[in-house]
């Protein structure tokens, strides 16, 4: 039996990705699309400014958009709500839904750092999902909230995971070049970004520096413990690329492996955490290594693994930090948002939680 799902923020860029990934999904059925008051009551296909490369499915185009009303969602007997709302809007509704028994898988940044709210990248920390029992008890909720991390943080953390496991990582310096789609459908005006770059993205550096420590932290009975062995510093920049965040990474390692050992660790990373669960959206290779000197590139590499793999290249020794430097690229609205959200929901199904 397919789980009934609702998408909040269905007209936005991440909402569109959710639709594209959930339409014809073997485990989920899209039942409800929700937008702001300005478009609710209208027909989805006549209202949405569809911007992603897949066709808008005709059965979805015919659906009527609903207003953001928790009672309606609860009444519709929805199993999972995927939220792709601005954080200030999500903040008002997600707790209400969880309180009334709804499972919320959320893209919005509110509550991400609360110790009882799991912040999941299934290949890295699938076991953190177990904190939901504590969350439900502590907050007296029948449902629960799981958060999808920040897009840049997901891409960076995936590339760091095998390095941490095999060689130990002390300090990371990350400098991002982030696509315009990361700012949403109306986020960056073309006159601002074309022929230009913006060396500031509000709140982004703080998210990368804090959320990576939580994703790579430890599950404990009273909440997720941050990884205290790791230090991450970030500088984030918006560039005139449509989709695909690229990050230049400099990592100080505890051990001194060869570049050959590092390539092997990255290429062989398969995540024993979800390996045998058969999750439909899991890529065969979470990390793909390119050996050409001029890769990865957003236009050429962002759809690797249907957008679910991150692509690492330019691996070389970092003599200043004592470790490795490389470039990692990931699709911000797939791996960095909706794709990881769908993978989380699949994990919940595979573990019989929903
Ligand atoms: N874009 C990315 O790469 C990315 C990656 C990771 C996380 N995120 C996060 O995901 C969320 C969505 O991002 P996005 O890029 O998809 O933004 P977006 O393109 O601006 O879409 C925002 C969506 O929220 C809806 N909305 C806005 N205000 C609302 C309200 N008061 N009530 C109900 N619905 C409302 C909009 O509906 P209308 O069309 O009716 O206004 C639209 O569907 C944000 O929290 C963002 O930080 C984005």
mmCIF file of C-alpha atoms and ligand atoms in Angstrom:
data_model
loop_
_atom_site.group_PDB
_atom_site.id
_atom_site.type_symbol
_atom_site.label_atom_id
_atom_site.label_comp_id
_atom_site.label_asym_id
_atom_site.label_seq_id
_atom_site.Cartn_x
_atom_site.Cartn_y
_atom_site.Cartn_z
ATOM 1 C CA UNK A 1 0.000 0.000 0.000
ATOM 2 C CA UNK A 2 1.394 3.399 -0.995
ATOM 3 C CA UNK A 3 1.805 6.070 1.697
ATOM 4 C CA UNK A 4 -0.298 9.204 1.139
ATOM 5 C CA UNK A 5 1.855 12.321 0.906
ATOM 6 C CA UNK A 6 1.349 16.081 0.860
ATOM 7 C CA UNK A 7 3.840 18.644 -0.449
ATOM 8 C CA UNK A 8 3.830 22.061 1.233
ATOM 9 C CA UNK A 9 5.402 24.784 -0.907
ATOM 10 C CA UNK A 10 4.563 22.742 -4.003
ATOM 11 C CA UNK A 11 4.932 25.672 -6.427
ATOM 12 C CA UNK A 12 8.520 26.488 -5.381
ATOM 13 C CA UNK A 13 11.747 25.040 -6.779
ATOM 14 C CA UNK A 14 12.130 22.386 -4.091
ATOM 15 C CA UNK A 15 8.393 21.623 -4.209
ATOM 16 C CA UNK A 16 8.705 20.975 -7.961
ATOM 17 C CA UNK A 17 11.601 18.588 -7.314
ATOM 18 C CA UNK A 18 9.510 16.730 -4.748
ATOM 19 C CA UNK A 19 6.757 16.337 -7.331
ATOM 20 C CA UNK A 20 9.165 15.052 -9.946
ATOM 21 C CA UNK A 21 10.719 12.511 -7.533
ATOM 22 C CA UNK A 22 7.449 11.368 -5.946
ATOM 23 C CA UNK A 23 5.327 11.040 -9.083
ATOM 24 C CA UNK A 24 5.155 7.304 -9.935
ATOM 25 C CA UNK A 25 7.180 6.481 -6.821
ATOM 26 C CA UNK A 26 6.685 2.827 -5.825
ATOM 27 C CA UNK A 27 6.064 3.633 -2.134
ATOM 28 C CA UNK A 28 4.365 7.066 -2.156
ATOM 29 C CA UNK A 29 1.324 8.706 -3.759
ATOM 30 C CA UNK A 30 0.970 12.481 -4.039
ATOM 31 C CA UNK A 31 -2.448 13.372 -2.582
ATOM 32 C CA UNK A 32 -2.256 17.043 -1.648
ATOM 33 C CA UNK A 33 -0.387 20.096 -2.946
ATOM 34 C CA UNK A 34 -0.229 23.202 -0.784
ATOM 35 C CA UNK A 35 0.892 26.748 -1.608
ATOM 36 C CA UNK A 36 0.441 30.267 -0.215
ATOM 37 C CA UNK A 37 -2.911 32.050 -0.188
ATOM 38 C CA UNK A 38 -2.052 33.852 -3.449
ATOM 39 C CA UNK A 39 -2.285 30.597 -5.441
ATOM 40 C CA UNK A 40 -4.454 28.278 -3.340
ATOM 41 C CA UNK A 41 -7.748 27.316 -4.986
ATOM 42 C CA UNK A 42 -6.102 27.497 -8.425
ATOM 43 C CA UNK A 43 -5.151 24.606 -10.730
ATOM 44 C CA UNK A 44 -1.499 23.609 -10.245
ATOM 45 C CA UNK A 45 -0.586 23.430 -13.951
ATOM 46 C CA UNK A 46 -2.078 26.858 -14.611
ATOM 47 C CA UNK A 47 -0.319 28.454 -11.658
ATOM 48 C CA UNK A 48 3.146 26.962 -11.298
ATOM 49 C CA UNK A 49 6.153 28.460 -13.079
ATOM 50 C CA UNK A 50 7.638 25.013 -13.858
ATOM 51 C CA UNK A 51 11.436 25.318 -14.120
ATOM 52 C CA UNK A 52 12.930 21.854 -13.815
ATOM 53 C CA UNK A 53 14.069 19.651 -16.692
ATOM 54 C CA UNK A 54 11.439 16.880 -16.341
ATOM 55 C CA UNK A 55 7.924 17.348 -17.740
ATOM 56 C CA UNK A 56 5.204 18.299 -15.306
ATOM 57 C CA UNK A 57 3.080 15.108 -15.085
ATOM 58 C CA UNK A 58 -0.430 15.762 -16.453
ATOM 59 C CA UNK A 59 -2.169 14.078 -13.495
ATOM 60 C CA UNK A 60 -0.343 16.510 -11.173
ATOM 61 C CA UNK A 61 -1.031 19.533 -13.399
ATOM 62 C CA UNK A 62 -4.776 18.951 -12.902
ATOM 63 C CA UNK A 63 -4.653 19.075 -9.086
ATOM 64 C CA UNK A 64 -6.083 22.019 -7.166
ATOM 65 C CA UNK A 65 -3.730 23.874 -4.826
ATOM 66 C CA UNK A 66 -4.787 23.918 -1.184
ATOM 67 C CA UNK A 67 -4.182 26.583 1.447
ATOM 68 C CA UNK A 68 -1.754 26.029 4.305
ATOM 69 C CA UNK A 69 -4.309 24.731 6.779
ATOM 70 C CA UNK A 70 -3.190 22.080 9.305
ATOM 71 C CA UNK A 71 -6.749 20.886 9.897
ATOM 72 C CA UNK A 72 -7.201 20.083 6.216
ATOM 73 C CA UNK A 73 -3.951 18.085 6.121
ATOM 74 C CA UNK A 74 -4.882 16.157 9.262
ATOM 75 C CA UNK A 75 -8.395 15.458 7.894
ATOM 76 C CA UNK A 76 -6.988 14.123 4.588
ATOM 77 C CA UNK A 77 -5.314 11.236 6.435
ATOM 78 C CA UNK A 78 -1.874 12.069 5.080
ATOM 79 C CA UNK A 79 1.006 9.771 6.128
ATOM 80 C CA UNK A 80 3.948 12.034 5.275
ATOM 81 C CA UNK A 81 4.176 15.767 4.744
ATOM 82 C CA UNK A 82 7.174 17.061 2.785
ATOM 83 C CA UNK A 83 7.715 20.729 3.532
ATOM 84 C CA UNK A 84 9.507 23.121 1.191
ATOM 85 C CA UNK A 85 8.414 26.355 2.832
ATOM 86 C CA UNK A 86 10.311 29.448 3.941
ATOM 87 C CA UNK A 87 11.582 28.733 7.486
ATOM 88 C CA UNK A 88 9.445 31.431 9.117
ATOM 89 C CA UNK A 89 6.292 29.852 7.614
ATOM 90 C CA UNK A 90 7.353 26.260 8.378
ATOM 91 C CA UNK A 91 8.018 27.210 11.983
ATOM 92 C CA UNK A 92 4.351 27.964 12.538
ATOM 93 C CA UNK A 93 2.956 24.773 11.063
ATOM 94 C CA UNK A 94 5.355 21.841 11.429
ATOM 95 C CA UNK A 95 4.983 21.415 15.199
ATOM 96 C CA UNK A 96 1.195 21.606 14.858
ATOM 97 C CA UNK A 97 1.227 18.784 12.298
ATOM 98 C CA UNK A 98 3.620 16.606 14.327
ATOM 99 C CA UNK A 99 1.508 17.115 17.425
ATOM 100 C CA UNK A 100 -1.489 15.678 15.564
ATOM 101 C CA UNK A 101 0.236 12.527 14.384
ATOM 102 C CA UNK A 102 1.702 13.634 11.041
ATOM 103 C CA UNK A 103 5.212 12.642 9.973
ATOM 104 C CA UNK A 104 6.974 15.783 8.728
ATOM 105 C CA UNK A 105 10.068 15.587 6.504
ATOM 106 C CA UNK A 106 11.213 19.168 6.244
ATOM 107 C CA UNK A 107 13.573 21.207 4.116
ATOM 108 C CA UNK A 108 13.226 24.364 6.158
ATOM 109 C CA UNK A 109 16.023 25.480 8.470
ATOM 110 C CA UNK A 110 13.918 26.043 11.628
ATOM 111 C CA UNK A 111 14.649 23.526 14.451
ATOM 112 C CA UNK A 112 17.522 21.874 12.554
ATOM 113 C CA UNK A 113 19.939 22.212 15.459
ATOM 114 C CA UNK A 114 17.576 21.072 18.251
ATOM 115 C CA UNK A 115 19.106 17.925 19.814
ATOM 116 C CA UNK A 116 15.914 15.826 19.594
ATOM 117 C CA UNK A 117 15.230 16.680 15.938
ATOM 118 C CA UNK A 118 17.143 14.300 13.638
ATOM 119 C CA UNK A 119 19.066 15.986 10.813
ATOM 120 C CA UNK A 120 19.533 13.143 8.390
ATOM 121 C CA UNK A 121 21.626 12.220 5.383
ATOM 122 C CA UNK A 122 20.742 8.503 5.300
ATOM 123 C CA UNK A 123 24.145 7.306 4.026
ATOM 124 C CA UNK A 124 25.873 9.137 6.890
ATOM 125 C CA UNK A 125 23.664 8.971 9.959
ATOM 126 C CA UNK A 126 20.572 6.813 9.329
ATOM 127 C CA UNK A 127 20.750 5.633 12.964
ATOM 128 C CA UNK A 128 19.973 9.189 14.220
ATOM 129 C CA UNK A 129 16.366 8.492 13.190
ATOM 130 C CA UNK A 130 16.022 6.528 16.447
ATOM 131 C CA UNK A 131 15.883 9.833 18.372
ATOM 132 C CA UNK A 132 12.261 10.273 17.246
ATOM 133 C CA UNK A 133 11.004 8.131 20.164
ATOM 134 C CA UNK A 134 12.635 10.591 22.559
ATOM 135 C CA UNK A 135 11.313 13.542 20.510
ATOM 136 C CA UNK A 136 7.746 12.239 20.714
ATOM 137 C CA UNK A 137 7.948 11.636 24.462
ATOM 138 C CA UNK A 138 9.625 14.949 25.227
ATOM 139 C CA UNK A 139 7.183 17.025 23.162
ATOM 140 C CA UNK A 140 4.067 14.841 23.647
ATOM 141 C CA UNK A 141 3.681 14.525 19.859
ATOM 142 C CA UNK A 142 1.950 11.637 18.122
ATOM 143 C CA UNK A 143 3.866 12.365 14.915
ATOM 144 C CA UNK A 144 7.413 13.667 14.562
ATOM 145 C CA UNK A 145 9.716 15.938 12.563
ATOM 146 C CA UNK A 146 12.811 14.908 10.612
ATOM 147 C CA UNK A 147 14.928 17.634 9.051
ATOM 148 C CA UNK A 148 16.780 17.602 5.744
ATOM 149 C CA UNK A 149 20.067 19.486 6.260
ATOM 150 C CA UNK A 150 21.196 22.596 4.393
ATOM 151 C CA UNK A 151 22.082 21.848 0.749
ATOM 152 C CA UNK A 152 25.771 22.817 0.875
ATOM 153 C CA UNK A 153 26.184 20.942 4.150
ATOM 154 C CA UNK A 154 24.769 17.705 2.704
ATOM 155 C CA UNK A 155 27.204 17.805 -0.226
ATOM 156 C CA UNK A 156 30.212 18.663 1.986
ATOM 157 C CA UNK A 157 29.336 16.096 4.692
ATOM 158 C CA UNK A 158 28.912 13.249 2.203
ATOM 159 C CA UNK A 159 32.407 13.883 0.838
ATOM 160 C CA UNK A 160 33.872 14.059 4.367
ATOM 161 C CA UNK A 161 32.244 10.897 5.735
ATOM 162 C CA UNK A 162 34.693 8.306 4.263
ATOM 163 C CA UNK A 163 37.651 10.557 5.109
ATOM 164 C CA UNK A 164 36.520 10.763 8.751
ATOM 165 C CA UNK A 165 35.898 7.009 8.953
ATOM 166 C CA UNK A 166 39.193 5.958 7.377
ATOM 167 C CA UNK A 167 41.746 8.670 8.170
ATOM 168 C CA UNK A 168 40.211 11.017 10.770
ATOM 169 C CA UNK A 169 39.576 14.679 9.979
ATOM 170 C CA UNK A 170 40.608 17.518 12.338
ATOM 171 C CA UNK A 171 39.787 20.741 10.491
ATOM 172 C CA UNK A 172 37.945 21.614 7.288
ATOM 173 C CA UNK A 173 37.991 24.836 5.284
ATOM 174 C CA UNK A 174 35.145 25.012 2.745
ATOM 175 C CA UNK A 175 34.569 27.683 0.109
ATOM 176 C CA UNK A 176 31.314 27.301 -1.834
ATOM 177 C CA UNK A 177 30.130 28.454 -5.265
ATOM 178 C CA UNK A 178 26.358 28.087 -5.049
ATOM 179 C CA UNK A 179 23.767 27.996 -7.810
ATOM 180 C CA UNK A 180 20.983 30.567 -8.143
ATOM 181 C CA UNK A 181 18.258 27.908 -7.763
ATOM 182 C CA UNK A 182 19.438 27.601 -4.160
ATOM 183 C CA UNK A 183 17.799 30.951 -3.454
ATOM 184 C CA UNK A 184 14.346 29.829 -4.659
ATOM 185 C CA UNK A 185 12.186 30.764 -7.618
ATOM 186 C CA UNK A 186 12.299 34.504 -7.008
ATOM 187 C CA UNK A 187 15.521 34.589 -4.992
ATOM 188 C CA UNK A 188 18.220 36.291 -7.096
ATOM 189 C CA UNK A 189 17.247 38.805 -9.823
ATOM 190 C CA UNK A 190 19.079 38.217 -13.138
ATOM 191 C CA UNK A 191 20.422 41.817 -13.170
ATOM 192 C CA UNK A 192 22.131 41.098 -9.876
ATOM 193 C CA UNK A 193 23.777 37.757 -10.695
ATOM 194 C CA UNK A 194 24.570 37.772 -14.453
ATOM 195 C CA UNK A 195 28.188 38.769 -15.189
ATOM 196 C CA UNK A 196 28.736 38.729 -11.452
ATOM 197 C CA UNK A 197 29.004 36.797 -8.180
ATOM 198 C CA UNK A 198 27.728 37.683 -4.729
ATOM 199 C CA UNK A 199 30.198 36.875 -1.930
ATOM 200 C CA UNK A 200 27.501 36.568 0.737
ATOM 201 C CA UNK A 201 24.534 34.261 1.388
ATOM 202 C CA UNK A 202 22.661 35.154 4.538
ATOM 203 C CA UNK A 203 22.983 32.531 7.288
ATOM 204 C CA UNK A 204 24.659 29.981 5.002
ATOM 205 C CA UNK A 205 28.128 29.852 6.554
ATOM 206 C CA UNK A 206 26.693 29.369 10.041
ATOM 207 C CA UNK A 207 24.531 26.497 8.748
ATOM 208 C CA UNK A 208 27.472 24.716 7.117
ATOM 209 C CA UNK A 209 29.661 25.143 10.195
ATOM 210 C CA UNK A 210 27.075 23.922 12.714
ATOM 211 C CA UNK A 211 24.929 21.400 10.812
ATOM 212 C CA UNK A 212 27.932 19.381 9.601
ATOM 213 C CA UNK A 213 28.920 18.751 13.244
ATOM 214 C CA UNK A 214 25.420 17.465 13.999
ATOM 215 C CA UNK A 215 25.148 15.209 10.923
ATOM 216 C CA UNK A 216 28.580 13.758 11.687
ATOM 217 C CA UNK A 217 27.815 13.585 15.434
ATOM 218 C CA UNK A 218 26.638 10.762 17.680
ATOM 219 C CA UNK A 219 23.239 9.491 18.718
ATOM 220 C CA UNK A 220 22.795 9.538 22.499
ATOM 221 C CA UNK A 221 19.662 8.968 24.610
ATOM 222 C CA UNK A 222 19.150 12.690 25.394
ATOM 223 C CA UNK A 223 19.673 13.946 21.836
ATOM 224 C CA UNK A 224 22.233 14.093 19.045
ATOM 225 C CA UNK A 225 25.733 15.012 20.291
ATOM 226 C CA UNK A 226 27.741 17.293 17.999
ATOM 227 C CA UNK A 227 31.031 15.965 16.641
ATOM 228 C CA UNK A 228 33.475 17.776 18.914
ATOM 229 C CA UNK A 229 36.599 16.392 17.172
ATOM 230 C CA UNK A 230 35.829 18.276 13.975
ATOM 231 C CA UNK A 231 36.151 21.988 13.188
ATOM 232 C CA UNK A 232 34.553 23.398 10.034
ATOM 233 C CA UNK A 233 34.925 26.923 8.685
ATOM 234 C CA UNK A 234 33.066 28.077 5.561
ATOM 235 C CA UNK A 235 32.874 30.955 3.095
ATOM 236 C CA UNK A 236 29.767 30.866 0.861
ATOM 237 C CA UNK A 237 29.236 32.604 -2.475
ATOM 238 C CA UNK A 238 26.435 32.823 -5.049
ATOM 239 C CA UNK A 239 27.529 32.323 -8.676
ATOM 240 C CA UNK A 240 25.662 32.505 -12.018
ATOM 241 C CA UNK A 241 25.069 28.739 -12.283
ATOM 242 C CA UNK A 242 21.501 27.411 -12.565
ATOM 243 C CA UNK A 243 21.749 24.169 -10.539
ATOM 244 C CA UNK A 244 24.645 22.530 -8.680
ATOM 245 C CA UNK A 245 26.642 23.741 -5.699
ATOM 246 C CA UNK A 246 30.433 23.396 -5.987
ATOM 247 C CA UNK A 247 32.668 23.481 -2.910
ATOM 248 C CA UNK A 248 36.464 23.813 -2.711
ATOM 249 C CA UNK A 249 37.426 21.779 0.373
ATOM 250 C CA UNK A 250 40.692 21.763 2.339
ATOM 251 C CA UNK A 251 40.836 19.055 5.030
ATOM 252 C CA UNK A 252 43.444 18.419 7.712
ATOM 253 C CA UNK A 253 43.706 14.658 8.258
ATOM 254 C CA UNK A 254 44.844 12.772 11.383
ATOM 255 C CA UNK A 255 46.556 10.058 9.362
ATOM 256 C CA UNK A 256 48.726 10.626 6.299
ATOM 257 C CA UNK A 257 47.227 8.504 3.505
ATOM 258 C CA UNK A 258 48.354 8.724 -0.115
ATOM 259 C CA UNK A 259 46.048 10.338 -2.682
ATOM 260 C CA UNK A 260 45.549 6.839 -4.060
ATOM 261 C CA UNK A 261 44.232 5.680 -0.629
ATOM 262 C CA UNK A 262 41.904 8.680 -0.475
ATOM 263 C CA UNK A 263 40.491 8.022 -3.944
ATOM 264 C CA UNK A 264 39.901 4.396 -2.978
ATOM 265 C CA UNK A 265 38.095 5.397 0.245
ATOM 266 C CA UNK A 266 35.823 7.823 -1.624
ATOM 267 C CA UNK A 267 35.086 5.467 -4.525
ATOM 268 C CA UNK A 268 34.415 2.475 -2.298
ATOM 269 C CA UNK A 269 32.102 4.373 0.065
ATOM 270 C CA UNK A 270 28.718 2.613 -0.084
ATOM 271 C CA UNK A 271 27.315 3.340 3.395
ATOM 272 C CA UNK A 272 26.688 0.187 5.380
ATOM 273 C CA UNK A 273 23.853 2.137 7.062
ATOM 274 C CA UNK A 274 21.395 1.771 4.174
ATOM 275 C CA UNK A 275 23.181 -0.766 1.950
ATOM 276 C CA UNK A 276 20.695 -3.624 2.321
ATOM 277 C CA UNK A 277 17.470 -1.632 2.616
ATOM 278 C CA UNK A 278 16.710 -1.355 -1.116
ATOM 279 C CA UNK A 279 15.764 2.327 -0.966
ATOM 280 C CA UNK A 280 14.585 3.291 -4.473
ATOM 281 C CA UNK A 281 16.178 6.770 -4.467
ATOM 282 C CA UNK A 282 19.588 5.682 -3.104
ATOM 283 C CA UNK A 283 22.311 6.112 -5.751
ATOM 284 C CA UNK A 284 24.506 3.102 -6.526
ATOM 285 C CA UNK A 285 27.520 5.291 -5.721
ATOM 286 C CA UNK A 286 26.952 8.170 -3.273
ATOM 287 C CA UNK A 287 30.385 9.562 -4.253
ATOM 288 C CA UNK A 288 31.776 9.533 -7.794
ATOM 289 C CA UNK A 289 35.451 10.484 -8.311
ATOM 290 C CA UNK A 290 36.534 12.201 -11.559
ATOM 291 C CA UNK A 291 40.177 12.143 -12.520
ATOM 292 C CA UNK A 292 40.149 14.810 -15.256
ATOM 293 C CA UNK A 293 41.871 18.025 -14.144
ATOM 294 C CA UNK A 294 38.880 20.215 -15.046
ATOM 295 C CA UNK A 295 36.052 18.281 -13.354
ATOM 296 C CA UNK A 296 33.604 18.351 -11.628
ATOM 297 C CA UNK A 297 31.627 21.011 -13.469
ATOM 298 C CA UNK A 298 27.992 21.869 -12.623
ATOM 299 C CA UNK A 299 26.617 21.615 -16.164
ATOM 300 C CA UNK A 300 28.316 18.284 -16.878
ATOM 301 C CA UNK A 301 28.211 16.522 -13.515
ATOM 302 C CA UNK A 302 25.186 17.657 -11.497
ATOM 303 C CA UNK A 303 22.918 14.844 -12.768
ATOM 304 C CA UNK A 304 25.347 12.069 -11.808
ATOM 305 C CA UNK A 305 23.357 9.269 -10.124
ATOM 306 C CA UNK A 306 20.131 11.079 -11.169
ATOM 307 C CA UNK A 307 21.357 14.020 -9.098
ATOM 308 C CA UNK A 308 21.830 11.902 -5.946
ATOM 309 C CA UNK A 309 25.610 11.345 -6.209
ATOM 310 C CA UNK A 310 28.147 13.975 -5.290
ATOM 311 C CA UNK A 311 31.111 14.270 -7.640
ATOM 312 C CA UNK A 312 34.631 14.767 -6.265
ATOM 313 C CA UNK A 313 37.631 15.842 -8.347
ATOM 314 C CA UNK A 314 40.932 17.693 -8.214
ATOM 315 C CA UNK A 315 42.144 15.534 -5.320
ATOM 316 C CA UNK A 316 45.626 16.609 -4.270
ATOM 317 C CA UNK A 317 47.771 16.858 -1.190
ATOM 318 C CA UNK A 318 47.306 19.920 1.020
ATOM 319 C CA UNK A 319 50.757 20.696 2.390
ATOM 320 C CA UNK A 320 49.669 23.778 4.391
ATOM 321 C CA UNK A 321 47.011 21.953 6.449
ATOM 322 C CA UNK A 322 48.586 18.495 6.280
ATOM 323 C CA UNK A 323 45.888 16.600 4.434
ATOM 324 C CA UNK A 324 43.952 16.770 1.213
ATOM 325 C CA UNK A 325 42.266 19.399 -0.945
ATOM 326 C CA UNK A 326 39.552 18.712 -3.502
ATOM 327 C CA UNK A 327 36.450 20.043 -5.238
ATOM 328 C CA UNK A 328 33.024 18.494 -4.606
ATOM 329 C CA UNK A 329 29.824 19.172 -6.552
ATOM 330 C CA UNK A 330 26.234 18.181 -5.841
ATOM 331 C CA UNK A 331 22.789 18.983 -7.230
ATOM 332 C CA UNK A 332 21.358 21.406 -4.698
ATOM 333 C CA UNK A 333 17.650 20.742 -5.247
ATOM 334 C CA UNK A 334 18.037 16.957 -5.639
ATOM 335 C CA UNK A 335 20.813 15.700 -3.328
ATOM 336 C CA UNK A 336 20.789 18.980 -1.408
ATOM 337 C CA UNK A 337 17.027 19.076 -0.813
ATOM 338 C CA UNK A 338 14.119 16.999 -2.188
ATOM 339 C CA UNK A 339 16.158 13.888 -3.117
ATOM 340 C CA UNK A 340 17.558 13.536 0.394
ATOM 341 C CA UNK A 341 14.025 14.187 1.716
ATOM 342 C CA UNK A 342 12.574 11.329 -0.332
ATOM 343 C CA UNK A 343 15.487 9.084 0.736
ATOM 344 C CA UNK A 344 14.702 9.882 4.391
ATOM 345 C CA UNK A 345 11.034 8.970 3.864
ATOM 346 C CA UNK A 346 12.112 5.721 2.182
ATOM 347 C CA UNK A 347 14.309 4.969 5.204
ATOM 348 C CA UNK A 348 11.266 5.481 7.470
ATOM 349 C CA UNK A 349 9.265 3.005 5.372
ATOM 350 C CA UNK A 350 12.108 0.450 5.242
ATOM 351 C CA UNK A 351 12.427 0.616 9.037
ATOM 352 C CA UNK A 352 8.633 0.172 9.450
ATOM 353 C CA UNK A 353 8.306 3.565 11.128
ATOM 354 C CA UNK A 354 5.639 4.698 8.642
HETATM 355 N N1 LIG B 1 16.370 25.869 -3.422
HETATM 356 C C1 LIG B 1 17.234 25.042 -2.832
HETATM 357 O O1 LIG B 1 18.218 24.584 -3.452
HETATM 358 C C2 LIG B 1 17.039 24.648 -1.393
HETATM 359 C C3 LIG B 1 17.895 23.695 -0.876
HETATM 360 C C4 LIG B 1 17.746 23.295 0.449
HETATM 361 C C5 LIG B 1 16.755 23.851 1.215
HETATM 362 N N2 LIG B 1 15.925 24.802 0.707
HETATM 363 C C6 LIG B 1 14.873 25.333 1.574
HETATM 364 O O2 LIG B 1 13.627 24.834 1.113
HETATM 365 C C7 LIG B 1 12.583 25.794 1.307
HETATM 366 C C8 LIG B 1 11.930 26.084 -0.042
HETATM 367 O O3 LIG B 1 12.909 26.620 -0.914
HETATM 368 P P1 LIG B 1 12.611 26.946 -2.452
HETATM 369 O O4 LIG B 1 13.935 27.227 -3.041
HETATM 370 O O5 LIG B 1 11.739 25.921 -3.033
HETATM 371 O O6 LIG B 1 11.780 28.327 -2.320
HETATM 372 P P2 LIG B 1 10.732 28.984 -3.369
HETATM 373 O O7 LIG B 1 11.047 28.575 -4.741
HETATM 374 O O8 LIG B 1 10.740 30.434 -3.032
HETATM 375 O O9 LIG B 1 9.324 28.336 -2.932
HETATM 376 C C9 LIG B 1 8.675 28.684 -1.734
HETATM 377 C C10 LIG B 1 7.362 27.929 -1.628
HETATM 378 O O10 LIG B 1 6.754 28.278 -0.363
HETATM 379 C C11 LIG B 1 5.417 28.732 -0.600
HETATM 380 N N3 LIG B 1 5.078 29.767 0.396
HETATM 381 C C12 LIG B 1 5.695 30.951 0.619
HETATM 382 N N4 LIG B 1 5.087 31.610 1.627
HETATM 383 C C13 LIG B 1 4.033 30.829 2.014
HETATM 384 C C14 LIG B 1 3.006 30.977 2.991
HETATM 385 N N5 LIG B 1 2.928 32.060 3.784
HETATM 386 N N6 LIG B 1 2.091 29.981 3.112
HETATM 387 C C15 LIG B 1 2.146 28.881 2.306
HETATM 388 N N7 LIG B 1 3.098 28.688 1.370
HETATM 389 C C16 LIG B 1 4.033 29.663 1.226
HETATM 390 C C17 LIG B 1 5.431 29.312 -2.009
HETATM 391 O O11 LIG B 1 4.098 29.328 -2.505
HETATM 392 P P3 LIG B 1 3.620 30.436 -3.581
HETATM 393 O O12 LIG B 1 4.188 30.033 -4.909
HETATM 394 O O13 LIG B 1 2.146 30.329 -3.538
HETATM 395 O O14 LIG B 1 4.171 31.756 -3.092
HETATM 396 C C18 LIG B 1 6.333 28.294 -2.709
HETATM 397 O O15 LIG B 1 5.581 27.147 -3.025
HETATM 398 C C19 LIG B 1 13.260 27.001 1.964
HETATM 399 O O16 LIG B 1 13.134 26.914 3.355
HETATM 400 C C20 LIG B 1 14.720 26.854 1.550
HETATM 401 O O17 LIG B 1 15.601 27.479 2.440
HETATM 402 C C21 LIG B 1 16.045 25.216 -0.592
#
